[in-house]
Coordinates of C-alpha atoms and ligand atoms in Angstrom, one line a residue:
X161 CA 110.4 76.3 90.3
X162 CA 113.9 77.7 89.9
X163 CA 113.5 81.3 90.7
X164 CA 110.5 83.0 92.5
X165 CA 110.5 86.8 92.6
X166 CA 108.8 88.4 95.6
X167 CA 108.3 92.2 95.3
X168 CA 107.4 94.1 98.4
X169 CA 109.5 91.6 100.3
X170 CA 110.2 94.1 103.1
X171 CA 106.5 94.8 103.9
X172 CA 104.2 93.0 106.4
X173 CA 103.2 90.2 104.0
X174 CA 106.6 89.9 102.4
X175 CA 108.3 89.5 105.7
X176 CA 105.7 86.9 106.7
X177 CA 106.1 85.0 103.5
X178 CA 109.9 85.0 103.2
X179 CA 110.6 82.0 105.3
X180 CA 107.4 80.2 104.5
X181 CA 108.1 80.2 100.8
X182 CA 111.8 79.3 101.1
X183 CA 111.2 75.8 100.0
X184 CA 108.9 76.7 97.0
X185 CA 111.8 77.6 94.7
X186 CA 115.5 76.9 94.4
X187 CA 116.1 80.7 94.7
X188 CA 114.0 83.5 96.1
X189 CA 114.7 86.8 94.5
X190 CA 113.5 89.4 97.1
X191 CA 112.9 92.9 96.1
X192 CA 111.9 96.2 97.7
X193 CA 113.0 99.8 98.2
X194 CA 113.6 99.2 101.9
X195 CA 116.4 97.3 103.4
X196 CA 115.9 93.6 103.3
X197 CA 118.9 92.6 105.5
X198 CA 121.3 89.9 104.6
X199 CA 120.5 87.4 101.8
X200 CA 119.9 83.8 103.2
X201 CA 121.4 80.7 101.5
X202 CA 118.8 80.5 98.7
X203 CA 118.1 84.2 98.4
X204 CA 119.0 87.1 96.1
X205 CA 118.3 90.6 97.2
X206 CA 117.6 93.3 94.6
X207 CA 116.7 96.9 95.6
X208 CA 114.3 98.2 92.9
X209 CA 111.8 101.0 92.6
X210 CA 108.8 99.6 90.7
X211 CA 108.5 103.0 88.9
X212 CA 111.9 102.5 87.3
X213 CA 111.2 100.5 84.1
X214 CA 114.8 99.5 83.3
X215 CA 115.4 98.3 86.9
X216 CA 112.1 96.3 86.8
X217 CA 113.2 94.6 83.5
X218 CA 116.5 93.5 85.1
X219 CA 114.5 92.4 88.2
X220 CA 112.1 90.1 86.3
X221 CA 114.7 88.6 84.0
X222 CA 115.4 84.9 84.8
X223 CA 112.3 84.5 87.1
X224 CA 109.8 81.6 86.7
X225 CA 107.1 83.2 88.8
X226 CA 106.3 86.4 90.6
X227 CA 104.5 87.1 93.9
X228 CA 103.7 90.8 93.4
X229 CA 103.2 92.3 96.9
X230 CA 105.1 95.6 96.3
X231 CA 103.4 98.9 96.2
X232 CA 101.4 101.4 98.2
X233 CA 99.1 99.4 100.5
X234 CA 96.8 102.0 102.0
X235 CA 95.3 105.3 100.9
X236 CA 98.0 107.8 100.1
X237 CA 99.0 110.8 97.9
X238 CA 98.0 110.0 94.3
X239 CA 101.6 110.6 93.0
X240 CA 102.9 107.8 95.2
X241 CA 100.0 105.5 94.2
X242 CA 100.6 106.4 90.6
X243 CA 104.3 105.5 90.7
X244 CA 104.1 102.3 92.6
X245 CA 100.7 100.8 91.7
X246 CA 100.0 102.0 88.2
X247 CA 103.3 102.8 86.5
X248 CA 105.0 100.0 88.7
X249 CA 102.4 97.4 87.6
X250 CA 102.7 98.4 83.9
X251 CA 106.5 98.1 84.2
X252 CA 106.1 94.7 85.8
X253 CA 103.8 93.4 83.1
X254 CA 106.0 94.7 80.3
X255 CA 109.0 93.1 81.9
X256 CA 107.2 89.8 82.2
X257 CA 106.1 90.0 78.6
X258 CA 109.7 90.5 77.6
X259 CA 111.1 87.7 79.8
X260 CA 109.0 84.6 79.1
X261 CA 105.7 85.5 80.8
X262 CA 106.4 84.1 84.3
X263 CA 103.1 83.4 86.1
X264 CA 102.1 86.3 88.4
X265 CA 100.2 86.4 91.7
X266 CA 98.9 90.0 91.9
X267 CA 98.0 91.1 95.5
X268 CA 94.8 93.0 94.8
X269 CA 92.5 94.1 97.6
X270 CA 89.1 94.0 99.1
X271 CA 89.2 97.8 98.6
X272 CA 88.2 97.2 95.0
X273 CA 84.7 96.5 96.4
X274 CA 84.9 98.5 99.7
X275 CA 81.7 100.4 99.2
X276 CA 79.5 97.3 99.3
X277 CA 77.7 97.0 102.7
X278 CA 78.6 94.3 105.1
X279 CA 75.2 92.6 104.7
X280 CA 75.9 92.0 101.0
X281 CA 77.4 88.8 99.7
X282 CA 79.6 89.0 96.6
X283 CA 81.0 86.8 93.9
X284 CA 83.7 87.8 91.4
X285 CA 81.1 88.9 88.8
X286 CA 79.9 91.8 91.0
X287 CA 80.9 95.3 89.8
X288 CA 83.8 97.0 91.5
X289 CA 83.0 99.7 94.0
X290 CA 86.4 101.0 95.1
X291 CA 86.6 103.0 98.3
X292 CA 89.5 105.3 97.5
X293 CA 92.4 106.0 95.1
X294 CA 94.2 103.0 96.5
X295 CA 91.2 100.8 95.7
X296 CA 91.0 102.4 92.2
X297 CA 94.7 101.5 91.7
X298 CA 93.9 97.8 92.4
X299 CA 91.0 98.0 89.9
X300 CA 93.5 99.3 87.4
X301 CA 95.8 96.4 88.3
X302 CA 93.0 93.8 87.8
X303 CA 92.1 95.3 84.4
X304 CA 95.8 95.4 83.4
X305 CA 96.3 91.8 84.3
X306 CA 93.2 90.8 82.4
X307 CA 94.3 92.7 79.3
X308 CA 97.7 91.0 79.3
X309 CA 96.0 87.7 79.6
X310 CA 93.6 88.3 76.7
X311 CA 96.2 89.9 74.5
X312 CA 99.4 87.9 75.3
X313 CA 98.3 84.9 77.3
X314 CA 100.1 86.2 80.5
X315 CA 98.6 84.2 83.4
X316 CA 97.8 86.0 86.6
X317 CA 96.0 85.0 89.8
X318 CA 94.3 88.2 90.9
X319 CA 93.9 87.7 94.7
X320 CA 91.6 90.2 96.4
X321 CA 93.1 90.0 99.8
X322 CA 90.9 90.8 102.8
X323 CA 93.0 91.3 105.9
X324 CA 96.1 89.1 105.9
X325 CA 97.8 89.4 109.3
X326 CA 98.6 87.4 112.4
X327 CA 95.1 87.7 113.7
X328 CA 91.9 89.9 113.4
X329 CA 92.2 93.1 115.3
X330 CA 88.6 94.3 114.9
X331 CA 85.1 92.9 114.3
X332 CA 85.2 93.6 110.6
X333 CA 88.2 91.3 110.3
X334 CA 86.1 88.4 111.6
X335 CA 84.8 88.5 108.0
X336 CA 87.9 89.6 106.1
X337 CA 90.8 87.9 107.8
X338 CA 93.1 85.5 105.9
X339 CA 95.7 83.6 107.9
X340 CA 99.4 83.5 106.8
X341 CA 99.1 79.7 106.5
X342 CA 96.1 79.9 104.2
X343 CA 97.8 82.5 102.0
X344 CA 100.9 80.3 101.8
X345 CA 98.7 77.4 100.7
X346 CA 97.0 79.6 98.1
X347 CA 100.4 80.7 96.7
X348 CA 101.3 77.1 96.3
X349 CA 98.1 76.2 94.5
X350 CA 98.5 79.2 92.2
X351 CA 102.0 78.3 91.2
X352 CA 101.4 74.5 90.9
X353 CA 98.2 74.7 88.9
X354 CA 98.7 73.1 85.4
X355 CA 96.6 75.9 83.9
X356 CA 95.7 79.1 85.6
X357 CA 94.3 81.7 83.1
X358 CA 93.4 84.9 85.0
X359 CA 91.0 84.1 87.8
X360 CA 89.9 86.6 90.5
X361 CA 90.2 84.9 93.9
X362 CA 89.0 86.2 97.3
X363 CA 91.9 86.0 99.7
X364 CA 90.0 85.1 102.8
X365 CA 90.1 82.2 105.3
X366 CA 87.2 79.9 106.0
X367 CA 85.6 82.5 108.3
X368 CA 82.0 81.8 109.4
X369 CA 81.0 85.4 108.6
X370 CA 82.9 85.9 105.3
X371 CA 81.1 87.9 102.6
X372 CA 82.8 86.5 99.5
X373 CA 82.0 83.4 97.3
X374 CA 85.1 81.7 96.0
X375 CA 83.3 78.9 94.0
X376 CA 84.6 80.3 90.7
X377 CA 88.2 79.5 91.9
X378 CA 87.5 76.0 93.2
X379 CA 89.4 74.5 90.3
X380 CA 92.6 75.6 92.0
X381 CA 92.0 73.1 94.8
X382 CA 92.7 75.8 97.5
X383 CA 90.8 74.9 100.7
X384 CA 91.5 77.5 103.4
X385 CA 91.7 75.8 106.8
X386 CA 91.6 78.7 109.3
X387 CA 88.6 80.5 110.7
X388 CA 88.6 83.9 112.4
X389 CA 85.8 82.8 114.7
X390 CA 88.4 81.4 117.1
X391 CA 89.4 85.0 117.9
X392 CA 85.9 86.2 118.5
X393 CA 85.9 85.7 122.3
X394 CA 89.3 87.5 122.6
X395 CA 88.0 90.4 120.5
X396 CA 84.8 90.7 122.6
X397 CA 86.9 90.8 125.7
X398 CA 89.3 93.5 124.5
X399 CA 87.8 95.6 121.7
X400 CA 84.7 97.8 122.2
X401 CA 81.8 97.2 119.7
X402 CA 81.7 99.9 117.1
X403 CA 78.5 102.0 116.5
X404 CA 76.5 100.0 113.9
X405 CA 76.4 103.1 111.7
X406 CA 80.1 103.6 111.8
X407 CA 81.9 102.9 108.5
X408 CA 83.9 100.1 110.1
X409 CA 80.6 98.3 110.9
X410 CA 78.7 99.3 107.7
X411 CA 81.0 98.9 104.7
X412 CA 83.1 96.0 103.6
X413 CA 86.1 98.4 103.1
X414 CA 85.6 99.7 106.7
X415 CA 87.5 102.9 107.6
X416 CA 89.0 103.2 104.1
X417 CA 85.6 104.5 102.9
X418 CA 86.1 107.6 105.1
X419 CA 89.7 108.4 104.1
X420 CA 90.2 111.8 102.5
X421 CA 91.9 112.3 99.1
X422 CA 95.3 113.3 100.3
X423 CA 96.8 116.6 99.2
X424 CA 100.1 116.5 97.3
X425 CA 101.5 119.3 99.5
Ligands
NAI622 P1 103.2 96.8 103.0 O1 102.9 98.3 102.8 O2 103.6 96.4 104.4 O3 104.3 96.4 102.0 C1 104.4 96.9 100.7 C2 105.9 96.9 100.3 O4 106.0 97.5 99.0 C3 106.7 97.8 101.3 O5 107.8 97.1 101.8 C4 107.1 99.0 100.4 O6 108.5 99.4 100.7 C5 107.1 98.4 99.0 N1 107.0 99.5 98.0 C6 106.2 100.6 98.1 N2 106.4 101.4 97.0 C7 107.3 100.7 96.3 C8 107.9 101.1 95.1 N3 107.7 102.2 94.4 N4 108.8 100.2 94.5 C9 109.1 99.0 95.2 N5 108.5 98.7 96.4 C10 107.7 99.5 96.9 O7 101.9 96.0 102.5 P2 101.5 94.5 102.9 O8 100.5 94.5 104.0 O9 102.7 93.7 103.0 O10 100.7 94.1 101.6 C11 101.4 93.6 100.5 C12 100.5 93.7 99.2 O11 99.2 93.1 99.5 C13 100.2 95.2 98.9 O12 100.2 95.3 97.4 C14 98.8 95.4 99.4 O13 98.1 96.4 98.6 C15 98.2 94.0 99.2 N6 97.1 93.8 100.2 C16 97.5 93.5 101.5 C17 96.5 93.3 102.5 C18 96.9 92.9 103.9 O14 95.9 92.6 104.6 N7 98.1 92.9 104.3 C19 95.1 93.3 102.1 C20 94.8 93.6 100.7 C21 95.9 93.8 99.8
15L623 C1 94.4 96.4 102.5 O1 94.2 96.5 101.2 C2 95.6 96.9 103.1 O2 96.7 96.8 102.3 C3 95.8 96.3 104.5 O3 96.8 97.1 105.2 C4 94.6 96.2 105.3 O4 94.2 97.4 105.8 C5 93.5 95.5 104.5 O5 93.3 96.0 103.2 C6 92.1 95.5 105.2 O6 91.1 95.9 104.5 O7 92.0 95.1 106.3

């Protein structure tokens, strides 16, 4: 790969992936609205608001692949979600269409299905049940990706990430956690696959208590190696058990199901 664009490179996942993906392409083009520091030897840094169509066109030009992590990543005011996650995604796909249709990995979220209960097991054919406006924006993103695939042949891996962080920090994450190493391997599988199309993939490690069935994506050859179970004893020693009726113990989306609709004022 000559040039891999990473949007949202200044966020939690972007920062974790920056070094890990350094060898995946000759050049990493890193983009965000926040400061990304100095460019490394094989890096280019581009400050770009995803809501700015012209800037996004310049950002995408010359890229062979896009890891799209940029955007609002939690519940927030609708105007902010609208700019970054809806308008921003439209801008990204229009730019990709104009510049050779580089393959895209879209960071979707478990919050597209947050209102399923934790005792339900899902595959990618189950209807969406978003748990807030953030989740709805990811449903929009998944639909947009699918439309660009059907209409223009634009390939996207839609990855419904569970909780991708250093380690699980609550009991729910024993089910939803994905390690940085497993995500790195998944990114490699997505960008190396001879044919991708537009699959939905659950971004989750090989956790004993996971809720999501990834068999429809087995063609990618991604075999997550980590398991959140190894953190169970540490959690039990440090984190109190939640009330079984509390949202964090009841719904797959956990606390997001209880977030208010934020006022614009
Ligand atoms: P984050 O919030 O730490 O990073 C997102 C980055 O996007 C930030 O650096 C922010 O400055 C940038 N951004 C926001 N608005 C922007 C705009 N208008 N234009 C350009 N850049 C903008 O989020 P995180 O945790 O790194 O997640 C990355 C992606 O993965 C997000 O799309 C998130 O929704 C998704 N995701 C992450 C999960 C996780 O466990 N970390 C779980 C599910 C989905
Ligand atoms: C997400 O979609 C968020 O971006 C992330 O911050 C986590 O909260 C994650 O889901 C989760 O559900 O744990």
